[in-house]
N, CA, C and O of each residue as an XYZ file, in Angstrom:
476
protein
N      86.590     97.119    124.450
C      87.830     97.048    123.697
C      87.567     96.334    122.368
O      86.974     95.256    122.334
N      88.017     96.949    121.285
C      87.808     96.381    119.961
C      88.981     95.472    119.623
O      90.143     95.839    119.802
N      88.657     94.283    119.132
C      89.691     93.322    118.730
C      89.638     93.132    117.225
O      88.564     92.972    116.646
N      90.813     93.150    116.593
C      90.926     92.863    115.169
C      91.827     91.643    115.022
O      92.949     91.638    115.529
N      91.359     90.634    114.349
C      92.136     89.410    114.174
C      92.390     89.186    112.688
O      91.464     89.009    111.896
N      93.667     89.199    112.338
C      94.061     89.012    110.948
C      94.472     87.564    110.691
O      94.936     86.864    111.590
N      94.292     87.140    109.460
C      94.749     85.815    109.048
C      95.000     85.815    107.553
O      94.596     86.738    106.846
N      95.669     84.776    107.077
C      95.842     84.591    105.647
C      97.239     84.856    105.114
O      97.513     84.588    103.944
N      98.123     85.377    105.948
C      99.476     85.622    105.467
C     100.241     84.317    105.289
O      99.758     83.244    105.649
N     101.447     84.427    104.725
C     102.274     83.244    104.542
C     103.332     83.446    103.502
O     103.624     84.568    103.090
N     103.909     82.330    103.077
C     104.959     82.325    102.061
C     104.380     81.842    100.746
O     103.695     80.821    100.693
N     104.660     82.583     99.685
C     104.132     82.231     98.370
C     105.179     82.569     97.322
O     105.992     83.475     97.511
N     105.154     81.838     96.222
C     106.073     82.142     95.132
C     105.561     83.321     94.316
O     104.361     83.591     94.277
N     106.466     84.002     93.680
C     106.089     85.109     92.809
C     105.084     84.618     91.771
O     105.224     83.537     91.199
N     104.069     85.448     91.548
C     102.999     85.082     90.637
C     101.813     84.426     91.316
O     100.756     84.262     90.706
N     101.980     84.051     92.573
C     100.913     83.395     93.312
C      99.929     84.369     93.923
O     100.000     85.577     93.699
N      99.004     83.816     94.706
C      97.934     84.614     95.308
C      97.789     84.291     96.790
O      98.091     83.186     97.240
N      97.323     85.277     97.524
C      96.937     85.110     98.921
C      95.715     85.967     99.174
O      95.496     86.971     98.496
N      94.912     85.564    100.162
C      93.803     86.410    100.605
C      93.940     86.626    102.101
O      93.949     85.680    102.889
N      94.044     87.891    102.471
C      94.100     88.275    103.874
C      92.692     88.576    104.381
O      91.854     89.109    103.654
N      92.452     88.222    105.645
C      91.170     88.515    106.287
C      91.419     89.252    107.594
O      92.427     89.029    108.265
N      90.506     90.114    107.940
C      90.576     90.853    109.202
C      89.165     90.890    109.776
O      88.279     91.535    109.216
N      88.962     90.201    110.888
C      87.651     90.142    111.510
C      87.654     90.986    112.779
O      88.565     90.899    113.603
N      86.629     91.793    112.915
C      86.540     92.720    114.036
C      85.474     92.253    115.018
O      84.499     91.607    114.636
N      85.675     92.591    116.296
C      84.802     92.092    117.364
C      83.548     92.921    117.560
O      82.796     92.680    118.505
N      83.302     93.897    116.686
C      82.072     94.664    116.739
C      81.580     94.883    115.324
O      82.230     94.445    114.375
N      80.465     95.541    115.160
C      79.887     95.709    113.838
C      80.784     96.569    112.959
O      81.067     97.726    113.270
N      81.223     95.977    111.856
C      82.121     96.704    110.958
C      81.388     97.832    110.237
O      82.012     98.769    109.737
N      80.068     97.735    110.187
C      79.298     98.765    109.483
C      79.424    100.137    110.160
O      79.088    101.153    109.552
N      79.893    100.175    111.380
C      80.090    101.450    112.085
C      81.298    102.217    111.564
O      81.436    103.414    111.819
N      82.176    101.527    110.830
C      83.437    102.139    110.411
C      83.330    102.595    108.956
O      83.002    101.798    108.077
N      83.604    103.861    108.705
C      83.460    104.394    107.365
C      84.753    104.350    106.545
O      84.721    104.542    105.330
N      85.875    104.102    107.194
C      87.138    103.968    106.474
C      87.780    102.654    106.908
O      88.128    102.489    108.077
N      87.937    101.728    105.981
C      88.547    100.438    106.299
C      89.561    100.101    105.214
O      89.398    100.499    104.061
N      90.601     99.371    105.581
C      91.572     99.003    104.563
C      92.799     98.337    105.119
O      92.819     97.842    106.246
N      93.826     98.339    104.291
C      95.055     97.631    104.593
C      96.266     98.524    104.369
O      96.314     99.325    103.436
N      97.242     98.359    105.259
C      98.545     98.997    105.146
C      99.605     97.908    105.146
O      99.326     96.760    105.491
N     100.823     98.272    104.759
C     101.919     97.321    104.856
C     103.203     98.036    105.251
O     103.381     99.231    105.017
N     104.089     97.252    105.859
C     105.365     97.802    106.294
C     106.464     96.787    106.001
O     106.486     95.691    106.560
N     107.369     97.178    105.116
C     108.534     96.362    104.798
C     109.681     96.770    105.723
O     109.686     97.887    106.240
N     110.641     95.888    105.935
C     111.763     96.214    106.834
C     112.459     97.497    106.418
O     112.816     97.680    105.254
N     112.646     98.388    107.396
C     113.330     99.641    107.140
C     112.485    100.717    106.511
O     112.968    101.818    106.246
N     111.219    100.408    106.268
C     110.315    101.371    105.622
C     109.176    101.757    106.561
O     108.857    101.016    107.492
N     108.564    102.916    106.318
C     107.396    103.282    107.131
C     106.167    102.471    106.713
O     106.138    101.872    105.638
N     105.170    102.465    107.570
C     103.911    101.818    107.241
C     103.188    102.667    106.197
O     103.077    103.884    106.349
N     102.698    102.022    105.139
C     102.092    102.756    104.036
C     100.754    102.143    103.652
O     100.561    100.934    103.786
N      99.838    102.964    103.179
C      98.534    102.433    102.764
C      98.651    101.610    101.494
O      99.415    101.942    100.587
N      97.885    100.538    101.445
C      97.840     99.663    100.273
C      96.503     99.789     99.565
O      96.451     99.984     98.350
N      95.419     99.677    100.327
C      94.075     99.707     99.748
C      93.115    100.197    100.816
O      93.072     99.661    101.923
N      92.342    101.224    100.473
C      91.471    101.869    101.445
C      90.077    102.042    100.859
O      89.920    102.538     99.743
N      89.062    101.628    101.624
C      87.667    101.874    101.266
C      87.166    103.042    102.112
O      87.188    102.986    103.341
N      86.720    104.083    101.448
C      86.041    105.195    102.122
C      84.579    105.079    101.725
O      84.202    105.429    100.606
N      83.770    104.595    102.629
C      82.396    104.211    102.324
C      81.648    105.339    101.648
O      81.587    106.462    102.148
N      81.082    105.013    100.500
C      80.283    105.984     99.764
C      81.093    107.031     99.028
O      80.532    107.932     98.404
N      82.426    106.914     99.100
C      83.275    107.944     98.483
C      84.228    107.338     97.457
O      84.202    107.701     96.281
N      85.058    106.425     97.907
C      86.082    105.927     96.986
C      86.683    104.628     97.499
O      86.548    104.263     98.667
N      87.353    103.947     96.578
C      88.234    102.830     96.909
C      89.572    103.166     96.273
O      89.663    103.302     95.053
N      90.593    103.298     97.075
C      91.889    103.757     96.584
C      92.950    102.688     96.776
O      92.979    101.985     97.786
N      93.816    102.583     95.785
C      94.907    101.610     95.823
C      96.237    102.314     95.607
O      96.328    103.286     94.857
N      97.256    101.812     96.271
C      98.602    102.248     95.956
C      98.902    101.867     94.510
O      98.481    100.809     94.043
N      99.617    102.716     93.817
C      99.865    102.470     92.399
C     100.626    101.160     92.163
O     100.504    100.552     91.100
N     101.406    100.732     93.148
C     102.201     99.517     92.993
C     101.348     98.247     92.997
O     101.793     97.197     92.533
N     100.116     98.345     93.524
C      99.269     97.146     93.631
C      98.015     97.241     92.786
O      97.280     96.262     92.662
N      97.759     98.385     92.209
C      96.526     98.569     91.446
C      96.467     97.574     90.301
O      97.433     97.395     89.559
N      95.303     96.924     90.171
C      95.135     95.917     89.141
C      95.503     94.516     89.599
O      95.168     93.538     88.931
N      96.192     94.407     90.735
C      96.568     93.092     91.270
C      95.869     92.774     92.593
O      95.569     91.615     92.878
N      95.615     93.796     93.389
C      94.997     93.615     94.710
C      93.563     94.138     94.675
O      93.244     95.078     93.948
N      92.703     93.501     95.484
C      91.319     93.948     95.621
C      90.928     93.945     97.089
O      91.056     92.927     97.770
N      90.455     95.079     97.574
C      89.970     95.181     98.955
C      88.451     95.086     98.943
O      87.790     95.609     98.046
N      87.904     94.408     99.958
C      86.446     94.300    100.058
C      86.070     94.147    101.530
O      86.909     93.852    102.380
N      84.794     94.356    101.800
C      84.281     94.205    103.160
C      82.999     93.403    103.121
O      82.224     93.504    102.170
N      82.774     92.602    104.160
C      81.548     91.842    104.312
C      80.951     92.247    105.654
O      81.389     91.777    106.704
N      79.963     93.108    105.613
C      79.377     93.617    106.861
C      78.725     92.496    107.668
O      78.730     92.539    108.898
N      78.173     91.507    106.998
C      77.506     90.411    107.709
C      78.496     89.578    108.512
O      78.140     88.998    109.539
N      79.745     89.520    108.039
C      80.773     88.744    108.724
C      81.731     89.629    109.519
O      82.670     89.132    110.140
N      81.492     90.935    109.498
C      82.378     91.884    110.203
C      83.835     91.680    109.804
O      84.729     91.654    110.649
N      84.052     91.537    108.512
C      85.375     91.171    108.002
C      85.758     92.033    106.809
O      84.931     92.374    105.963
N      87.047     92.374    106.773
C      87.645     93.056    105.629
C      88.631     92.085    104.985
O      89.344     91.355    105.674
N      88.659     92.089    103.657
C      89.534     91.181    102.929
C      90.511     91.970    102.049
O      90.250     93.107    101.656
N      91.629     91.331    101.760
C      92.547     91.836    100.739
C      92.949     90.641     99.881
O      93.716     89.779    100.310
N      92.420     90.606     98.668
C      92.794     89.577     97.709
C      94.023     90.070     96.955
O      94.001     91.135     96.338
N      95.087     89.290     97.012
C      96.348     89.691     96.387
C      96.711     88.673     95.312
O      96.945     87.501     95.609
N      96.755     89.122     94.078
C      97.090     88.260     92.941
C      98.386     88.730     92.294
O      98.829     89.862     92.486
N      98.973     87.829     91.524
C     100.223     88.135     90.796
C     101.236     88.782     91.739
O     101.798     89.836     91.443
N     101.453     88.137     92.859
C     102.336     88.694     93.871
C     103.772     88.773     93.384
O     104.232     87.939     92.604
N     104.474     89.801     93.866
C     105.862     90.062     93.502
C     106.726     90.056     94.766
O     106.212     90.293     95.858
N     108.014     89.794     94.637
C     108.884     89.841     95.826
C     108.809     91.171     96.560
O     108.942     91.207     97.783
N     108.602     92.250     95.843
C     108.522     93.570     96.496
C     107.236     93.762     97.286
O     107.086     94.770     97.975
N     106.307     92.816     97.202
C     105.111     92.869     98.055
C     105.383     92.306     99.448
O     104.525     92.379    100.328
N     106.570     91.747     99.649
C     106.922     91.193    100.956
C     106.883     92.278    102.027
O     107.546     93.308    101.906
N     106.096     92.033    103.079
C     105.913     93.012    104.146
C     105.009     92.410    105.220
O     104.440     91.332    105.046
N     104.892     93.130    106.327
C     103.849     92.835    107.298
C     102.632     93.674    106.914
O     102.733     94.885    106.717
N     101.503     93.023    106.812
C     100.268     93.683    106.396
C      99.357     93.889    107.611
O      99.152     92.981    108.417
N      98.820     95.098    107.716
C      97.979     95.478    108.842
C      96.614     95.942    108.346
O      96.538     96.752    107.422
N      95.540     95.443    108.942
C      94.238     96.024    108.641
C      94.000     97.222    109.566
O      94.543     97.305    110.667
N      93.181     98.129    109.082
C      92.917     99.373    109.808
C      91.473     99.785    109.623
O      90.940     99.739    108.515
N      90.851    100.182    110.700
C      89.473    100.655    110.654
C      89.370    101.983    111.387
O      89.893    102.156    112.488
N      88.681    102.911    110.743
C      88.492    104.242    111.325
C      87.006    104.585    111.311
O      86.237    104.100    110.481
N      86.630    105.446    112.269
C      85.248    105.891    112.376
C      85.232    107.397    112.475
O      85.973    107.970    113.274
N      84.399    108.059    111.676
C      84.256    109.497    111.770
C      85.077    110.215    110.725
O      85.237    109.744    109.598
N      85.610    111.397    111.132
C      86.381    112.249    110.229
C      87.738    112.548    110.859
O      87.911    112.422    112.071
N      88.713    112.951    110.010
C      90.038    113.263    110.567
C      89.967    114.433    111.547
O      89.153    115.331    111.333
N      90.768    114.473    112.605
C      91.591    113.360    113.094
C      90.702    112.305    113.737
O      89.821    112.638    114.529
N      90.915    111.078    113.416
C      89.992    110.026    113.788
C      90.104    109.698    115.278
O      91.159    109.292    115.764
N      89.003    109.880    115.979
C      88.969    109.539    117.401
C      89.035    108.025    117.563
O      89.656    107.527    118.502
N      88.401    107.292    116.653
C      88.380    105.840    116.711
C      89.197    105.308    115.531
O      88.820    105.471    114.370
N      90.323    104.670    115.855
C      91.293    104.258    114.845
C      91.936    102.978    115.348
O      92.721    103.008    116.296
N      91.610    101.850    114.721
C      92.033    100.557    115.232
C      92.910     99.815    114.227
O      92.714     99.902    113.015
N      93.894     99.074    114.776
C      94.836     98.320    113.949
C      94.814     96.841    114.299
O      94.641     96.460    115.456
N      94.993     96.014    113.270
C      95.200     94.603    113.513
C      96.621     94.347    113.992
O      97.443     95.261    114.052
N      96.896     93.101    114.329
C      98.197     92.749    114.899
C      99.275     92.588    113.828
O     100.463     92.526    114.144
N      98.866     92.522    112.584
C      99.819     92.342    111.494
C      99.971     90.887    111.103
O      99.957     89.996    111.952
N     100.117     90.655    109.808
C     100.349     89.303    109.310
C     101.444     89.370    108.240
O     101.414     90.232    107.361
N     102.399     88.459    108.328
C     103.547     88.478    107.437
C     103.199     87.869    106.092
O     102.616     86.788    106.010
N     103.568     88.583    105.040
C     103.474     88.069    103.675
C     104.883     88.065    103.092
O     105.554     89.095    103.044
N     105.313     86.892    102.654
C     106.634     86.753    102.057
C     106.486     86.153    100.670
O     105.901     85.083    100.500
N     107.024     86.859     99.679
C     106.940     86.405     98.295
C     108.346     86.063     97.822
O     109.224     86.926     97.798
N     108.556     84.824     97.453
C     109.872     84.383     96.994
C     109.971     84.500     95.480
O     108.984     84.364     94.757
N     111.194     84.756     95.024
C     111.398     84.926     93.583
C     111.710     83.610     92.903
O     111.909     83.574     91.689
C-alpha cells in the first residue's frame, strides 16, 4: 500500500508564501506524472501544477508565475512553492502521483492539506 503524507498548509495573509510537501512511501522515481490539485468549497478538484517527466511542466493559468512545482527523487518528495498568495487560492490542496499512461492503473492521492489565504 502506497502512503502519501502532505504537510505545509495553513493560514497566511494575502501576498505571503507557503511551501507544500508530499512524501511518498516508495520510490518517487517510479512515477512519471506528479503534481498538485486543489478543491475549493463547491468546486470540483482541479489541477494546479503537473510534472510530466521528460515532457512538460504545466501550471493552471491562475497560478502561473506565482507557484512552482518540483520533485526531489532522493527524498521521495514533491513540493509546491506558493508565492504572492491570493484569497482565491484558498482550497484544500492534494498531491497526486501517477505511473504509466492513461488510463492510469496506478494513481495515488494525498490526504489533502488546507490552505487559507486571508485578505
